[in-house]
Amino acid sequence: IAWFARAADLGQSWDALVDSHVIEPREAFELKRHETFLKRVRAWLHIVANRREDRLVFDLQTAVAREMGFRSKDSRGLSEALMHRYYLAAKMITQLSRILLQQIEHRVLGGPAGEVRVIDENFARIGDLLEIRQDDAFERNPHLILRAFLQIAGHSGLSGMTARTLRAIWHARFRIDTNFRRDPVNRQNFLALLKAPRGVTHELRRMNEWSVLGRYLPPFRRIVGRMQHDLFHVYTVDQHILMVVRNLRRFMVADHAHEYPLCSALMAGFERPWLLILAALFHDIAKGRGGDHSVLGATDILRFCREHGIDGEDRELAEFLVRQHLTMSLTAQKQDISDPEVIRRFAETVGSDRHLVALYLLTVADIRGTSSKVWNAWKGKLLEDLFHLSRAHLAGDRLVPSERFDTRRAEAARLLQVGTPFDYERQ
């Protein structure tokens, strides 16, 4: 930002950019605060490494955190505290960069390109960007905050927001408070976004980037930027959750059906698939609180369902998915699924075919959302075998795997003898 501003003769400091009316005092304050933090991290990184080192690698995070005054009972906690603060700073800088670089570009090259086309009394369209028609529209009518994301999801020609709109959302984000969350209109708008036929992943990511998602879902705000130091996850918790949402959405798109044909086929026949997106948002939402995050997350999603009028089987399914989201992967990878007793116990835990299908889809999306290196054909085969065996058990098929194999082999031999095409899909 500073380099662009200097090149455009708009100033040599944040205060100068305020005087040039490129940024506002609050934005300058946030930039100064986070710049100071990053410079302190970099300085301590050089001191701890005893050389010029600009990579905040895991081996140095604990020492840097300790020197900077972070406190925790163990080294892992120190590292997580530092990185959480780092990601929050990076997130804020990303937000302001998006606004200010557009502002500088407009000052140098003129306003946003494209014809202005009115959408309604609150929004317009400039090129492929959404424009707010009044700077204080979100402050006067906070309902419009969620409506803005719904507008983009509902218009295939819109790909983002103008700097003016982003700035208005950034300044109005504090209007998303308890009263906002209790407002029936806002609850309806949020559910409408989850149910949208397109753009769900993009808009949830945009809402997270602009601190809207975490303010609407307070438990989600606690896992924004939270590291997961384990052998599997390479993303912060919030980014992992959004990757799981993305994977589920891909199962709903016909163009991606070749990637995971079984998942796409199951999703195509699943009633109210937006419930899976809701479960994905909550499945890891309680990480870092202490205790079993599956149990705590199940409590959170039950509260959400009560507040948003989701009841009956749908509420029960959402709670089940969050509470049991690890069960299928643990059963498939750590137990002998050729043992009928293992299948029986798992099937009893699942309880119904709808639960089984939903849990299978969420499990595949969850594992694929941890790291590009975690998913492999072996895990996929284990999960698929567990799914089919459990589905057969729920349907009343009590044959053990060896008996089922003998039956299918005999049927295949019979069909080959009579020359009848073998239906692999049915078998």
CSV table of C-alpha atoms in Angstrom, one decimal:
chain,number,residue,atom,x,y,z
A,1,ILE,CA,0.0,0.0,0.0
A,2,ALA,CA,2.8,2.4,1.0
A,3,TRP,CA,4.7,1.7,-2.2
A,4,PHE,CA,1.7,2.3,-4.4
A,5,ALA,CA,0.9,5.5,-2.5
A,6,ARG,CA,4.4,6.9,-2.9
A,7,ALA,CA,4.4,6.0,-6.6
A,8,ALA,CA,1.1,7.9,-7.0
A,9,ASP,CA,2.4,10.9,-5.0
A,10,LEU,CA,-0.3,10.4,-2.4
A,11,GLY,CA,2.0,10.5,0.6
A,12,GLN,CA,4.9,9.0,2.5
A,13,SER,CA,3.0,7.8,5.6
A,14,TRP,CA,-0.3,6.6,6.9
A,15,ASP,CA,-1.1,10.0,8.2
A,16,ALA,CA,-0.3,11.5,4.8
A,17,LEU,CA,-2.8,9.1,3.2
A,18,VAL,CA,-5.4,10.3,5.7
A,19,ASP,CA,-4.7,13.9,4.7
A,20,SER,CA,-5.0,12.9,1.0
A,21,HIS,CA,-8.4,11.3,1.8
A,22,VAL,CA,-7.3,7.9,0.5
A,23,ILE,CA,-7.8,6.2,3.9
A,24,GLU,CA,-9.8,7.2,7.0
A,25,PRO,CA,-8.3,7.7,10.5
A,26,ARG,CA,-9.7,4.4,11.8
A,27,GLU,CA,-8.1,2.5,8.9
A,28,ALA,CA,-4.7,4.3,9.5
A,29,PHE,CA,-4.9,3.4,13.2
A,30,GLU,CA,-5.4,-0.3,12.3
A,31,LEU,CA,-2.6,-0.3,9.7
A,32,LYS,CA,-0.1,1.3,12.2
A,33,ARG,CA,-1.1,-1.2,14.9
A,34,HIS,CA,-0.6,-4.3,12.8
A,35,GLU,CA,2.5,-2.9,11.1
A,36,THR,CA,4.1,-2.4,14.5
A,37,PHE,CA,3.2,-6.0,15.5
A,38,LEU,CA,4.7,-7.5,12.3
A,39,LYS,CA,7.9,-5.5,12.7
A,40,ARG,CA,8.2,-6.7,16.3
A,41,VAL,CA,7.8,-10.3,15.1
A,42,ARG,CA,10.4,-9.9,12.4
A,43,ALA,CA,12.9,-8.3,14.8
A,44,TRP,CA,12.5,-11.0,17.4
A,45,LEU,CA,12.7,-13.6,14.6
A,46,HIS,CA,16.2,-12.3,13.6
A,47,ILE,CA,17.3,-12.2,17.2
A,48,VAL,CA,16.1,-15.7,18.1
A,49,ALA,CA,17.5,-17.2,14.8
A,50,ASN,CA,20.8,-15.2,15.2
A,51,ARG,CA,20.7,-14.3,11.5
A,52,ARG,CA,18.4,-12.7,9.0
A,53,GLU,CA,15.4,-15.0,8.9
A,54,ASP,CA,12.1,-13.9,7.5
A,55,ARG,CA,10.3,-17.2,7.7
A,56,LEU,CA,8.2,-17.7,10.8
A,57,VAL,CA,8.8,-21.5,10.8
A,58,PHE,CA,7.4,-23.8,13.4
A,59,ASP,CA,10.8,-24.4,15.1
A,60,LEU,CA,11.1,-20.7,15.9
A,61,GLN,CA,7.6,-19.8,16.8
A,62,THR,CA,7.7,-20.8,20.5
A,63,ALA,CA,10.9,-18.9,21.2
A,64,VAL,CA,9.6,-15.8,19.4
A,65,ALA,CA,6.3,-16.0,21.3
A,66,ARG,CA,8.1,-16.2,24.6
A,67,GLU,CA,10.3,-13.2,23.9
A,68,MET,CA,7.3,-11.2,22.8
A,69,GLY,CA,5.5,-11.8,26.1
A,70,PHE,CA,2.9,-14.4,25.1
A,71,ARG,CA,2.0,-16.7,28.0
A,72,SER,CA,0.9,-20.4,27.9
A,73,LYS,CA,1.4,-23.6,29.9
A,74,ASP,CA,3.3,-25.3,27.1
A,75,SER,CA,5.3,-24.6,24.0
A,76,ARG,CA,2.4,-25.6,21.7
A,77,GLY,CA,0.2,-23.1,23.3
A,78,LEU,CA,2.8,-20.4,22.9
A,79,SER,CA,3.1,-21.1,19.2
A,80,GLU,CA,-0.7,-21.2,18.7
A,81,ALA,CA,-1.1,-17.9,20.5
A,82,LEU,CA,1.5,-16.1,18.4
A,83,MET,CA,0.2,-17.6,15.2
A,84,HIS,CA,-3.4,-16.7,16.1
A,85,ARG,CA,-2.4,-13.1,16.6
A,86,TYR,CA,-0.3,-13.2,13.4
A,87,TYR,CA,-3.3,-14.5,11.3
A,88,LEU,CA,-5.6,-11.9,12.7
A,89,ALA,CA,-3.1,-9.2,11.7
A,90,ALA,CA,-2.7,-10.7,8.3
A,91,LYS,CA,-6.5,-10.9,7.9
A,92,MET,CA,-7.0,-7.2,8.8
A,93,ILE,CA,-4.2,-6.1,6.4
A,94,THR,CA,-5.8,-8.2,3.6
A,95,GLN,CA,-9.1,-6.4,4.2
A,96,LEU,CA,-7.6,-2.9,4.2
A,97,SER,CA,-5.4,-3.8,1.2
A,98,ARG,CA,-8.3,-4.8,-0.9
A,99,ILE,CA,-10.0,-1.4,-0.1
A,100,LEU,CA,-7.1,0.9,-0.3
A,101,LEU,CA,-5.5,-0.5,-3.4
A,102,GLN,CA,-8.8,-0.1,-5.2
A,103,GLN,CA,-9.0,3.5,-3.8
A,104,ILE,CA,-5.5,4.3,-5.1
A,105,GLU,CA,-6.2,2.8,-8.5
A,106,HIS,CA,-9.3,4.8,-8.8
A,107,ARG,CA,-7.4,8.0,-7.8
A,108,VAL,CA,-4.8,7.3,-10.5
A,109,LEU,CA,-6.9,5.8,-13.2
A,110,GLY,CA,-10.4,7.1,-12.5
A,111,GLY,CA,-13.4,5.4,-11.0
A,112,PRO,CA,-14.4,1.7,-11.4
A,113,ALA,CA,-14.8,0.8,-15.1
A,114,GLY,CA,-18.2,-0.2,-16.4
A,115,GLU,CA,-21.7,1.1,-16.8
A,116,VAL,CA,-23.7,1.7,-13.6
A,117,ARG,CA,-26.9,-0.4,-13.6
A,118,VAL,CA,-29.3,-0.1,-10.7
A,119,ILE,CA,-30.3,-3.4,-9.1
A,120,ASP,CA,-32.7,-2.0,-6.5
A,121,GLU,CA,-33.0,1.0,-4.1
A,122,ASN,CA,-29.9,-0.1,-2.2
A,123,PHE,CA,-27.6,-1.7,-4.7
A,124,ALA,CA,-26.2,-1.1,-8.1
A,125,ARG,CA,-23.8,-3.0,-10.4
A,126,ILE,CA,-20.7,-1.5,-11.9
A,127,GLY,CA,-19.1,-4.0,-14.3
A,128,ASP,CA,-19.0,-7.2,-12.4
A,129,LEU,CA,-18.9,-5.5,-9.0
A,130,LEU,CA,-21.6,-4.8,-6.5
A,131,GLU,CA,-21.9,-1.2,-5.5
A,132,ILE,CA,-23.8,0.3,-2.5
A,133,ARG,CA,-25.8,3.3,-3.5
A,134,GLN,CA,-25.4,5.2,-0.2
A,135,ASP,CA,-22.2,5.2,1.9
A,136,ASP,CA,-24.2,4.9,5.1
A,137,ALA,CA,-26.7,2.3,3.9
A,138,PHE,CA,-25.3,-0.5,6.1
A,139,GLU,CA,-25.2,1.8,9.1
A,140,ARG,CA,-28.8,2.9,8.6
A,141,ASN,CA,-30.1,-0.6,7.7
A,142,PRO,CA,-27.9,-3.4,8.9
A,143,HIS,CA,-30.2,-6.0,7.2
A,144,LEU,CA,-28.4,-5.0,4.0
A,145,ILE,CA,-25.1,-6.5,5.2
A,146,LEU,CA,-26.2,-10.1,4.6
A,147,ARG,CA,-28.3,-8.9,1.7
A,148,ALA,CA,-25.1,-7.8,-0.1
A,149,PHE,CA,-23.7,-11.3,0.0
A,150,LEU,CA,-27.0,-12.7,-1.1
A,151,GLN,CA,-27.0,-10.3,-4.1
A,152,ILE,CA,-23.7,-11.7,-5.3
A,153,ALA,CA,-24.7,-15.3,-4.8
A,154,GLY,CA,-27.9,-14.6,-6.7
A,155,HIS,CA,-26.4,-12.8,-9.7
A,156,SER,CA,-24.1,-14.9,-11.9
A,157,GLY,CA,-22.6,-11.8,-13.4
A,158,LEU,CA,-21.3,-10.4,-10.1
A,159,SER,CA,-17.9,-11.5,-8.9
A,160,GLY,CA,-17.2,-9.1,-6.0
A,161,MET,CA,-17.7,-5.7,-4.4
A,162,THR,CA,-16.4,-2.3,-5.1
A,163,ALA,CA,-14.0,-0.6,-2.7
A,164,ARG,CA,-16.9,1.7,-1.6
A,165,THR,CA,-19.0,-1.3,-0.7
A,166,LEU,CA,-16.2,-3.2,1.1
A,167,ARG,CA,-15.3,-0.1,3.1
A,168,ALA,CA,-19.0,0.4,4.1
A,169,ILE,CA,-19.2,-3.2,5.3
A,170,TRP,CA,-15.9,-3.0,7.1
A,171,HIS,CA,-17.0,0.1,9.1
A,172,ALA,CA,-20.5,-1.3,9.7
A,173,ARG,CA,-19.3,-4.8,10.9
A,174,PHE,CA,-19.8,-3.7,14.6
A,175,ARG,CA,-23.6,-3.4,13.9
A,176,ILE,CA,-23.6,-7.2,13.8
A,177,ASP,CA,-24.4,-7.6,17.5
A,178,THR,CA,-26.9,-9.6,19.7
A,179,ASN,CA,-29.9,-7.7,18.3
A,180,PHE,CA,-28.7,-8.2,14.8
A,181,ARG,CA,-28.4,-12.0,15.4
A,182,ARG,CA,-31.8,-12.2,16.9
A,183,ASP,CA,-33.5,-10.3,14.1
A,184,PRO,CA,-35.8,-12.8,12.1
A,185,VAL,CA,-34.9,-11.0,8.8
A,186,ASN,CA,-31.2,-11.6,9.3
A,187,ARG,CA,-31.8,-15.2,10.3
A,188,GLN,CA,-33.8,-15.7,7.2
A,189,ASN,CA,-31.1,-14.1,5.0
A,190,PHE,CA,-28.4,-16.3,6.5
A,191,LEU,CA,-30.4,-19.5,5.9
A,192,ALA,CA,-31.2,-18.2,2.4
A,193,LEU,CA,-27.5,-18.0,1.7
A,194,LEU,CA,-26.8,-21.6,2.9
A,195,LYS,CA,-29.7,-22.7,0.6
A,196,ALA,CA,-28.5,-20.7,-2.4
A,197,PRO,CA,-28.1,-22.8,-5.6
A,198,ARG,CA,-24.7,-21.2,-6.4
A,199,GLY,CA,-22.0,-19.0,-4.8
A,200,VAL,CA,-22.3,-20.4,-1.3
A,201,THR,CA,-18.6,-21.2,-0.8
A,202,HIS,CA,-17.5,-17.9,-2.3
A,203,GLU,CA,-19.8,-15.9,-0.2
A,204,LEU,CA,-19.0,-17.7,3.0
A,205,ARG,CA,-15.3,-17.1,2.3
A,206,ARG,CA,-16.0,-13.5,1.6
A,207,MET,CA,-18.0,-13.1,4.8
A,208,ASN,CA,-15.2,-14.7,6.7
A,209,GLU,CA,-12.6,-12.4,5.1
A,210,TRP,CA,-14.7,-9.3,6.0
A,211,SER,CA,-15.4,-10.5,9.6
A,212,VAL,CA,-19.1,-10.9,8.9
A,213,LEU,CA,-19.3,-14.6,9.4
A,214,GLY,CA,-17.5,-14.6,12.8
A,215,ARG,CA,-19.7,-11.8,14.0
A,216,TYR,CA,-22.9,-13.5,13.0
A,217,LEU,CA,-21.7,-16.9,14.4
A,218,PRO,CA,-19.8,-15.9,17.6
A,219,PRO,CA,-18.4,-19.5,18.1
A,220,PHE,CA,-16.9,-19.3,14.6
A,221,ARG,CA,-15.1,-16.0,15.5
A,222,ARG,CA,-13.2,-17.9,18.2
A,223,ILE,CA,-11.6,-20.3,15.6
A,224,VAL,CA,-10.6,-17.6,13.0
A,225,GLY,CA,-6.9,-17.9,12.6
A,226,ARG,CA,-6.5,-20.7,15.1
A,227,MET,CA,-3.7,-23.1,14.2
A,228,GLN,CA,-4.0,-26.9,14.4
A,229,HIS,CA,-0.6,-28.4,15.2
A,230,ASP,CA,-1.2,-32.0,14.3
A,231,LEU,CA,-0.1,-34.5,11.6
A,232,PHE,CA,-3.1,-33.8,9.3
A,233,HIS,CA,-4.3,-30.2,9.2
A,234,VAL,CA,-2.4,-27.7,7.2
A,235,TYR,CA,-5.1,-24.9,7.5
A,236,THR,CA,-6.3,-22.8,10.3
A,237,VAL,CA,-9.6,-24.1,11.7
A,238,ASP,CA,-11.7,-21.5,9.9
A,239,GLN,CA,-10.0,-22.2,6.6
A,240,HIS,CA,-10.4,-25.9,7.1
A,241,ILE,CA,-14.1,-25.5,7.7
A,242,LEU,CA,-14.5,-23.5,4.5
A,243,MET,CA,-12.5,-26.1,2.6
A,244,VAL,CA,-15.0,-28.8,3.8
A,245,VAL,CA,-17.9,-26.6,2.7
A,246,ARG,CA,-16.2,-26.2,-0.7
A,247,ASN,CA,-15.8,-30.0,-1.0
A,248,LEU,CA,-19.4,-30.6,-0.2
A,249,ARG,CA,-20.5,-28.0,-2.7
A,250,ARG,CA,-18.4,-29.7,-5.4
A,251,PHE,CA,-20.4,-32.9,-4.8
A,252,MET,CA,-23.5,-30.9,-5.8
A,253,VAL,CA,-22.1,-29.7,-9.1
A,254,ALA,CA,-22.6,-31.9,-12.1
A,255,ASP,CA,-19.4,-30.7,-13.7
A,256,HIS,CA,-17.4,-32.3,-10.8
A,257,ALA,CA,-19.2,-35.6,-10.7
A,258,HIS,CA,-16.3,-37.4,-12.3
A,259,GLU,CA,-14.1,-36.7,-9.2
A,260,TYR,CA,-16.1,-38.7,-6.7
A,261,PRO,CA,-19.0,-40.4,-8.6
A,262,LEU,CA,-20.5,-42.1,-5.5
A,263,CYS,CA,-20.5,-38.9,-3.5
A,264,SER,CA,-22.0,-36.9,-6.4
A,265,ALA,CA,-24.7,-39.6,-6.9
A,266,LEU,CA,-25.5,-39.7,-3.2
A,267,MET,CA,-25.7,-35.9,-3.0
A,268,ALA,CA,-28.0,-35.7,-6.0
A,269,GLY,CA,-30.5,-37.8,-4.1
A,270,PHE,CA,-30.1,-36.2,-0.7
A,271,GLU,CA,-33.0,-34.1,0.5
A,272,ARG,CA,-32.1,-30.6,1.8
A,273,PRO,CA,-28.3,-30.8,1.2
A,274,TRP,CA,-27.9,-27.4,2.7
A,275,LEU,CA,-28.0,-29.2,6.1
A,276,LEU,CA,-24.7,-30.7,5.3
A,277,ILE,CA,-23.2,-27.2,4.7
A,278,LEU,CA,-24.6,-26.2,8.1
A,279,ALA,CA,-23.0,-29.2,9.8
A,280,ALA,CA,-19.7,-28.5,8.1
A,281,LEU,CA,-19.7,-24.9,9.5
A,282,PHE,CA,-20.1,-26.3,13.0
A,283,HIS,CA,-18.2,-29.6,12.9
A,284,ASP,CA,-14.9,-28.1,14.2
A,285,ILE,CA,-16.3,-24.8,15.6
A,286,ALA,CA,-15.5,-25.7,19.2
A,287,LYS,CA,-11.8,-26.5,18.7
A,288,GLY,CA,-9.5,-24.9,21.2
A,289,ARG,CA,-12.0,-24.5,24.0
A,290,GLY,CA,-11.0,-27.5,26.0
A,291,GLY,CA,-13.1,-30.7,26.2
A,292,ASP,CA,-14.5,-32.7,23.3
A,293,HIS,CA,-15.0,-30.3,20.4
A,294,SER,CA,-17.6,-32.7,18.9
A,295,VAL,CA,-19.8,-32.5,22.0
A,296,LEU,CA,-19.4,-28.8,22.4
A,297,GLY,CA,-20.0,-28.2,18.7
A,298,ALA,CA,-23.2,-30.3,18.9
A,299,THR,CA,-24.5,-28.0,21.6
A,300,ASP,CA,-23.7,-25.0,19.4
A,301,ILE,CA,-25.5,-26.3,16.4
A,302,LEU,CA,-28.6,-27.2,18.5
A,303,ARG,CA,-28.7,-23.7,19.7
A,304,PHE,CA,-28.4,-22.4,16.1
A,305,CYS,CA,-31.2,-24.7,15.0
A,306,ARG,CA,-33.5,-23.6,17.8
A,307,GLU,CA,-32.9,-19.9,17.0
A,308,HIS,CA,-33.4,-20.4,13.2
A,309,GLY,CA,-36.5,-22.5,13.3
A,310,ILE,CA,-34.8,-25.8,12.2
A,311,ASP,CA,-36.6,-28.6,14.1
A,312,GLY,CA,-37.6,-32.2,13.8
A,313,GLU,CA,-35.5,-34.6,11.8
A,314,ASP,CA,-33.4,-31.8,10.3
A,315,ARG,CA,-32.3,-30.6,13.7
A,316,GLU,CA,-31.6,-34.1,14.9
A,317,LEU,CA,-29.5,-34.8,11.7
A,318,ALA,CA,-27.5,-31.6,12.1
A,319,GLU,CA,-26.7,-32.4,15.8
A,320,PHE,CA,-25.8,-36.0,14.9
A,321,LEU,CA,-23.4,-35.0,12.1
A,322,VAL,CA,-21.5,-32.6,14.4
A,323,ARG,CA,-21.4,-35.0,17.3
A,324,GLN,CA,-20.3,-38.0,15.2
A,325,HIS,CA,-18.3,-36.4,12.5
A,326,LEU,CA,-15.1,-38.3,13.5
A,327,THR,CA,-16.8,-41.7,14.0
A,328,MET,CA,-16.8,-43.0,10.4
A,329,SER,CA,-13.2,-42.2,9.7
A,330,LEU,CA,-12.1,-43.7,13.0
A,331,THR,CA,-14.1,-46.9,12.4
A,332,ALA,CA,-12.9,-47.3,8.9
A,333,GLN,CA,-9.2,-46.7,9.7
A,334,LYS,CA,-8.8,-48.2,13.2
A,335,GLN,CA,-11.2,-51.1,13.3
A,336,ASP,CA,-11.6,-54.3,11.3
A,337,ILE,CA,-14.6,-53.6,9.1
A,338,SER,CA,-14.6,-57.2,7.9
A,339,ASP,CA,-15.9,-58.0,11.4
A,340,PRO,CA,-19.7,-58.2,11.4
A,341,GLU,CA,-19.8,-56.9,15.0
A,342,VAL,CA,-17.9,-53.8,14.0
A,343,ILE,CA,-20.5,-53.2,11.2
A,344,ARG,CA,-23.4,-53.8,13.6
A,345,ARG,CA,-22.1,-51.4,16.2
A,346,PHE,CA,-21.4,-48.7,13.6
A,347,ALA,CA,-24.8,-49.2,11.9
A,348,GLU,CA,-26.6,-48.9,15.3
A,349,THR,CA,-24.7,-45.7,16.0
A,350,VAL,CA,-25.7,-44.2,12.6
A,351,GLY,CA,-29.3,-45.4,13.0
A,352,SER,CA,-30.7,-44.7,9.5
A,353,ASP,CA,-29.8,-44.6,5.9
A,354,ARG,CA,-30.2,-40.8,5.7
A,355,HIS,CA,-27.8,-40.4,8.6
A,356,LEU,CA,-25.3,-42.8,7.0
A,357,VAL,CA,-25.4,-41.0,3.6
A,358,ALA,CA,-24.9,-37.6,5.3
A,359,LEU,CA,-22.1,-38.8,7.5
A,360,TYR,CA,-20.3,-40.5,4.6
A,361,LEU,CA,-20.5,-37.3,2.5
A,362,LEU,CA,-19.3,-35.1,5.4
A,363,THR,CA,-16.5,-37.5,6.3
A,364,VAL,CA,-15.1,-37.6,2.7
A,365,ALA,CA,-15.3,-33.8,2.5
A,366,ASP,CA,-13.7,-33.4,6.0
A,367,ILE,CA,-10.7,-35.7,5.3
A,368,ARG,CA,-10.1,-34.0,1.9
A,369,GLY,CA,-10.2,-30.6,3.6
A,370,THR,CA,-7.3,-31.3,6.0
A,371,SER,CA,-4.5,-31.5,3.5
A,372,SER,CA,-3.9,-32.4,-0.1
A,373,LYS,CA,-1.6,-35.2,1.1
A,374,VAL,CA,-4.0,-36.8,3.6
A,375,TRP,CA,-6.6,-38.2,1.2
A,376,ASN,CA,-5.6,-41.3,-0.7
A,377,ALA,CA,-7.2,-44.3,-2.5
A,378,TRP,CA,-6.8,-46.6,0.5
A,379,LYS,CA,-8.8,-44.3,2.8
A,380,GLY,CA,-11.4,-43.8,0.1
A,381,LYS,CA,-11.8,-47.6,-0.3
A,382,LEU,CA,-12.1,-48.2,3.4
A,383,LEU,CA,-14.8,-45.5,3.8
A,384,GLU,CA,-16.7,-46.7,0.7
A,385,ASP,CA,-16.6,-50.3,2.0
A,386,LEU,CA,-17.8,-49.3,5.4
A,387,PHE,CA,-20.6,-47.3,3.8
A,388,HIS,CA,-21.8,-50.2,1.6
A,389,LEU,CA,-21.5,-52.8,4.4
A,390,SER,CA,-23.4,-50.5,6.9
A,391,ARG,CA,-26.0,-49.7,4.3
A,392,ALA,CA,-26.6,-53.3,3.7
A,393,HIS,CA,-26.9,-54.0,7.4
A,394,LEU,CA,-29.4,-51.2,7.8
A,395,ALA,CA,-31.4,-52.7,4.9
A,396,GLY,CA,-31.6,-56.0,6.7
A,397,ASP,CA,-28.7,-57.8,5.0
A,398,ARG,CA,-26.9,-59.7,7.8
A,399,LEU,CA,-24.5,-61.7,5.6
A,400,VAL,CA,-20.9,-61.6,6.8
A,401,PRO,CA,-18.4,-60.2,4.2
A,402,SER,CA,-17.1,-63.7,3.2
A,403,GLU,CA,-20.6,-64.9,2.6
A,404,ARG,CA,-21.5,-61.8,0.6
A,405,PHE,CA,-18.5,-62.3,-1.5
A,406,ASP,CA,-19.4,-66.0,-2.2
A,407,THR,CA,-22.9,-65.0,-3.1
A,408,ARG,CA,-21.8,-62.3,-5.5
A,409,ARG,CA,-19.2,-64.7,-7.1
A,410,ALA,CA,-21.9,-67.3,-7.6
A,411,GLU,CA,-24.2,-64.7,-9.1
A,412,ALA,CA,-21.5,-63.5,-11.5
A,413,ALA,CA,-20.7,-67.1,-12.6
A,414,ARG,CA,-24.4,-67.7,-13.3
A,415,LEU,CA,-24.7,-64.5,-15.3
A,416,LEU,CA,-21.6,-65.4,-17.3
A,417,GLN,CA,-23.0,-68.8,-18.1
A,418,VAL,CA,-26.3,-67.5,-19.4
A,419,GLY,CA,-24.7,-64.5,-21.2
A,420,THR,CA,-26.6,-61.9,-19.3
A,421,PRO,CA,-24.8,-58.5,-18.9
A,422,PHE,CA,-23.6,-58.1,-15.3
A,423,ASP,CA,-24.9,-55.0,-13.6
A,424,TYR,CA,-21.8,-53.8,-11.7
A,425,GLU,CA,-23.6,-50.7,-10.4
A,426,ARG,CA,-26.4,-52.7,-8.9
A,427,GLN,CA,-24.0,-55.2,-7.4
